[in-house]
PDB file of C-alpha atoms in Angstrom:
ATOM      1  CA  UNK A   1     108.278  64.322 120.646  1.00  0.00           C
ATOM      2  CA  UNK A   2     104.588  64.645 119.768  1.00  0.00           C
ATOM      3  CA  UNK A   3     102.258  67.571 120.135  1.00  0.00           C
ATOM      4  CA  UNK A   4      98.535  67.739 119.587  1.00  0.00           C
ATOM      5  CA  UNK A   5      96.868  70.337 117.382  1.00  0.00           C
ATOM      6  CA  UNK A   6      93.213  71.187 118.046  1.00  0.00           C
ATOM      7  CA  UNK A   7      90.668  73.137 116.016  1.00  0.00           C
ATOM      8  CA  UNK A   8      89.677  76.173 118.154  1.00  0.00           C
ATOM      9  CA  UNK A   9      86.002  76.039 117.094  1.00  0.00           C
ATOM     10  CA  UNK A  10      85.116  72.469 118.052  1.00  0.00           C
ATOM     11  CA  UNK A  11      88.269  71.462 119.979  1.00  0.00           C
ATOM     12  CA  UNK A  12      88.662  68.323 117.913  1.00  0.00           C
ATOM     13  CA  UNK A  13      92.130  66.932 117.328  1.00  0.00           C
ATOM     14  CA  UNK A  14      93.174  67.645 113.780  1.00  0.00           C
ATOM     15  CA  UNK A  15      96.826  66.556 113.891  1.00  0.00           C
ATOM     16  CA  UNK A  16      99.519  64.934 115.999  1.00  0.00           C
ATOM     17  CA  UNK A  17     102.759  65.961 114.317  1.00  0.00           C
ATOM     18  CA  UNK A  18     106.115  64.654 115.498  1.00  0.00           C
ATOM     19  CA  UNK A  19     108.455  67.533 116.259  1.00  0.00           C
ATOM     20  CA  UNK A  20     112.191  67.652 116.865  1.00  0.00           C
ATOM     21  CA  UNK A  21     111.952  70.120 119.745  1.00  0.00           C
ATOM     22  CA  UNK A  22     109.415  72.503 121.197  1.00  0.00           C
ATOM     23  CA  UNK A  23     111.306  75.718 120.457  1.00  0.00           C
ATOM     24  CA  UNK A  24     111.477  74.936 116.747  1.00  0.00           C
ATOM     25  CA  UNK A  25     107.741  74.276 116.681  1.00  0.00           C
ATOM     26  CA  UNK A  26     106.958  77.505 118.555  1.00  0.00           C
ATOM     27  CA  UNK A  27     109.120  79.515 116.126  1.00  0.00           C
ATOM     28  CA  UNK A  28     107.735  77.909 112.958  1.00  0.00           C
ATOM     29  CA  UNK A  29     104.665  75.653 113.418  1.00  0.00           C
ATOM     30  CA  UNK A  30     104.121  75.456 109.630  1.00  0.00           C
ATOM     31  CA  UNK A  31     107.370  73.512 109.339  1.00  0.00           C
ATOM     32  CA  UNK A  32     105.756  70.617 111.238  1.00  0.00           C
ATOM     33  CA  UNK A  33     102.115  71.185 110.246  1.00  0.00           C
ATOM     34  CA  UNK A  34     101.821  72.932 106.858  1.00  0.00           C
ATOM     35  CA  UNK A  35      98.138  73.893 107.352  1.00  0.00           C
ATOM     36  CA  UNK A  36      98.888  75.722 110.627  1.00  0.00           C
ATOM     37  CA  UNK A  37      96.766  78.833 111.221  1.00  0.00           C
ATOM     38  CA  UNK A  38      97.178  80.540 114.604  1.00  0.00           C
ATOM     39  CA  UNK A  39      93.643  81.982 114.428  1.00  0.00           C
ATOM     40  CA  UNK A  40      92.021  78.570 113.838  1.00  0.00           C
ATOM     41  CA  UNK A  41      94.359  76.206 115.669  1.00  0.00           C
ATOM     42  CA  UNK A  42      95.758  75.732 119.139  1.00  0.00           C
ATOM     43  CA  UNK A  43      98.387  73.221 120.232  1.00  0.00           C
ATOM     44  CA  UNK A  44      99.262  71.363 123.398  1.00  0.00           C
ATOM     45  CA  UNK A  45     101.866  68.911 124.592  1.00  0.00           C
ATOM     46  CA  UNK A  46      99.036  66.949 126.236  1.00  0.00           C
ATOM     47  CA  UNK A  47      96.115  65.160 124.635  1.00  0.00           C
ATOM     48  CA  UNK A  48      92.876  65.981 126.430  1.00  0.00           C
ATOM     49  CA  UNK A  49      89.914  63.639 126.492  1.00  0.00           C
ATOM     50  CA  UNK A  50      87.436  66.500 126.987  1.00  0.00           C
ATOM     51  CA  UNK A  51      89.288  69.734 126.166  1.00  0.00           C
ATOM     52  CA  UNK A  52      88.073  73.197 127.126  1.00  0.00           C
ATOM     53  CA  UNK A  53      89.533  76.440 125.799  1.00  0.00           C
ATOM     54  CA  UNK A  54      89.841  78.776 128.782  1.00  0.00           C
ATOM     55  CA  UNK A  55      91.541  82.177 128.251  1.00  0.00           C
ATOM     56  CA  UNK A  56      93.338  80.860 125.167  1.00  0.00           C
ATOM     57  CA  UNK A  57      94.663  77.879 127.153  1.00  0.00           C
ATOM     58  CA  UNK A  58      93.582  74.277 126.881  1.00  0.00           C
ATOM     59  CA  UNK A  59      92.582  72.286 129.938  1.00  0.00           C
ATOM     60  CA  UNK A  60      90.555  69.187 130.783  1.00  0.00           C
ATOM     61  CA  UNK A  61      86.835  69.635 131.514  1.00  0.00           C
ATOM     62  CA  UNK A  62      85.782  69.521 135.149  1.00  0.00           C
ATOM     63  CA  UNK A  63      83.246  66.986 136.438  1.00  0.00           C
ATOM     64  CA  UNK A  64      80.680  69.791 136.662  1.00  0.00           C
ATOM     65  CA  UNK A  65      81.208  70.794 133.020  1.00  0.00           C
ATOM     66  CA  UNK A  66      80.966  67.170 131.910  1.00  0.00           C
ATOM     67  CA  UNK A  67      77.775  66.718 133.977  1.00  0.00           C
ATOM     68  CA  UNK A  68      76.163  69.773 132.377  1.00  0.00           C
ATOM     69  CA  UNK A  69      77.111  68.436 128.928  1.00  0.00           C
ATOM     70  CA  UNK A  70      75.566  65.046 129.740  1.00  0.00           C
ATOM     71  CA  UNK A  71      78.917  63.236 129.603  1.00  0.00           C
ATOM     72  CA  UNK A  72      79.130  62.412 133.309  1.00  0.00           C
ATOM     73  CA  UNK A  73      76.713  60.539 135.553  1.00  0.00           C
ATOM     74  CA  UNK A  74      76.761  61.151 139.278  1.00  0.00           C
ATOM     75  CA  UNK A  75      77.997  58.239 141.390  1.00  0.00           C
ATOM     76  CA  UNK A  76      75.768  56.739 144.088  1.00  0.00           C
ATOM     77  CA  UNK A  77      77.390  58.969 146.732  1.00  0.00           C
ATOM     78  CA  UNK A  78      77.491  62.230 144.735  1.00  0.00           C
ATOM     79  CA  UNK A  79      75.018  65.071 144.606  1.00  0.00           C
ATOM     80  CA  UNK A  80      74.895  68.543 143.102  1.00  0.00           C
ATOM     81  CA  UNK A  81      75.160  71.413 145.572  1.00  0.00           C
ATOM     82  CA  UNK A  82      75.380  75.041 144.391  1.00  0.00           C
ATOM     83  CA  UNK A  83      76.523  73.903 140.952  1.00  0.00           C
ATOM     84  CA  UNK A  84      79.348  71.787 142.397  1.00  0.00           C
ATOM     85  CA  UNK A  85      79.494  68.005 142.598  1.00  0.00           C
ATOM     86  CA  UNK A  86      79.808  66.983 146.220  1.00  0.00           C
ATOM     87  CA  UNK A  87      80.782  63.521 147.453  1.00  0.00           C
ATOM     88  CA  UNK A  88      78.967  62.482 150.614  1.00  0.00           C
ATOM     89  CA  UNK A  89      79.415  59.558 152.963  1.00  0.00           C
ATOM     90  CA  UNK A  90      76.251  57.484 153.085  1.00  0.00           C
ATOM     91  CA  UNK A  91      75.346  54.867 155.648  1.00  0.00           C
ATOM     92  CA  UNK A  92      74.268  51.479 154.359  1.00  0.00           C
ATOM     93  CA  UNK A  93      70.638  52.616 154.849  1.00  0.00           C
ATOM     94  CA  UNK A  94      70.872  55.876 152.879  1.00  0.00           C
ATOM     95  CA  UNK A  95      70.651  56.627 149.193  1.00  0.00           C
ATOM     96  CA  UNK A  96      70.391  59.706 146.990  1.00  0.00           C
ATOM     97  CA  UNK A  97      67.239  60.341 144.990  1.00  0.00           C
ATOM     98  CA  UNK A  98      66.592  63.559 143.060  1.00  0.00           C
ATOM     99  CA  UNK A  99      69.639  65.135 144.710  1.00  0.00           C
ATOM    100  CA  UNK A 100      68.255  64.455 148.227  1.00  0.00           C
ATOM    101  CA  UNK A 101      69.683  61.992 150.755  1.00  0.00           C
ATOM    102  CA  UNK A 102      66.947  59.575 151.775  1.00  0.00           C
ATOM    103  CA  UNK A 103      66.693  56.777 154.320  1.00  0.00           C
ATOM    104  CA  UNK A 104      65.772  53.265 153.226  1.00  0.00           C
ATOM    105  CA  UNK A 105      63.286  52.737 156.057  1.00  0.00           C
ATOM    106  CA  UNK A 106      62.474  49.095 155.315  1.00  0.00           C
ATOM    107  CA  UNK A 107      66.105  48.081 155.305  1.00  0.00           C
ATOM    108  CA  UNK A 108      66.770  50.013 158.540  1.00  0.00           C
ATOM    109  CA  UNK A 109      63.715  48.530 160.266  1.00  0.00           C
ATOM    110  CA  UNK A 110      64.808  45.014 159.279  1.00  0.00           C
ATOM    111  CA  UNK A 111      68.272  45.717 160.694  1.00  0.00           C
ATOM    112  CA  UNK A 112      66.801  47.013 163.979  1.00  0.00           C
ATOM    113  CA  UNK A 113      64.583  43.914 164.259  1.00  0.00           C
ATOM    114  CA  UNK A 114      67.604  41.697 163.717  1.00  0.00           C
ATOM    115  CA  UNK A 115      69.592  43.597 166.382  1.00  0.00           C
ATOM    116  CA  UNK A 116      66.696  43.357 168.854  1.00  0.00           C
ATOM    117  CA  UNK A 117      66.336  39.613 168.244  1.00  0.00           C
ATOM    118  CA  UNK A 118      70.069  39.109 168.863  1.00  0.00           C
ATOM    119  CA  UNK A 119      69.841  41.149 172.102  1.00  0.00           C
ATOM    120  CA  UNK A 120      66.850  39.079 173.223  1.00  0.00           C
ATOM    121  CA  UNK A 121      68.767  35.862 172.577  1.00  0.00           C
ATOM    122  CA  UNK A 122      71.716  37.204 174.532  1.00  0.00           C
ATOM    123  CA  UNK A 123      69.436  38.183 177.421  1.00  0.00           C
ATOM    124  CA  UNK A 124      67.508  34.914 177.349  1.00  0.00           C
ATOM    125  CA  UNK A 125      70.663  32.782 177.496  1.00  0.00           C
ATOM    126  CA  UNK A 126      71.814  34.430 180.715  1.00  0.00           C
ATOM    127  CA  UNK A 127      70.724  32.431 183.788  1.00  0.00           C
ATOM    128  CA  UNK A 128      68.841  34.229 186.518  1.00  0.00           C
ATOM    129  CA  UNK A 129      69.145  33.843 190.270  1.00  0.00           C
ATOM    130  CA  UNK A 130      66.240  33.138 192.613  1.00  0.00           C
ATOM    131  CA  UNK A 131      65.934  32.236 196.286  1.00  0.00           C
ATOM    132  CA  UNK A 132      63.757  29.619 197.960  1.00  0.00           C
ATOM    133  CA  UNK A 133      63.834  29.143 201.721  1.00  0.00           C
ATOM    134  CA  UNK A 134      67.091  31.101 202.088  1.00  0.00           C
ATOM    135  CA  UNK A 135      68.867  28.990 199.434  1.00  0.00           C
ATOM    136  CA  UNK A 136      69.970  30.732 196.215  1.00  0.00           C
ATOM    137  CA  UNK A 137      69.584  28.913 192.922  1.00  0.00           C
ATOM    138  CA  UNK A 138      70.671  29.677 189.318  1.00  0.00           C
ATOM    139  CA  UNK A 139      68.039  28.852 186.715  1.00  0.00           C
ATOM    140  CA  UNK A 140      68.518  28.960 182.938  1.00  0.00           C
ATOM    141  CA  UNK A 141      65.940  31.103 181.235  1.00  0.00           C
ATOM    142  CA  UNK A 142      63.393  28.909 179.481  1.00  0.00           C
ATOM    143  CA  UNK A 143      61.877  31.581 177.224  1.00  0.00           C
ATOM    144  CA  UNK A 144      64.426  30.608 174.563  1.00  0.00           C
ATOM    145  CA  UNK A 145      62.650  27.288 174.161  1.00  0.00           C
ATOM    146  CA  UNK A 146      59.337  29.038 173.514  1.00  0.00           C
ATOM    147  CA  UNK A 147      60.459  31.230 170.608  1.00  0.00           C
TER     148      UNK A 147
END
């Protein structure tokens, strides 16, 4: 079994001794790590990538702590709200800039134009009915040919 020993000041790993069992290590840490000093060192069964010492207990840093330390970059759909990282659902026309959700107007306008063109084609394909001398006729719309 392995444990990880950290320096309390900088939380760097200073040793990874192999122990026979946890109780023996707790009773006599110097048996497994001769330089053990309870005031300078702290141990854990887990190895943390970004450890934080919180009330004399080790834990992994939160996203917010990593962001403040410059070790985490917000994803495209994340923003900071009241000191917390919040994940938001963005439409294909939205993006986040300077922690504000913005609309990509050009992209949205192009999409609306495309939708309107498709609706016009759909409308233009439909034949229309007209009446001459009491007789009803169906005529294909010729505006399609003019576009």
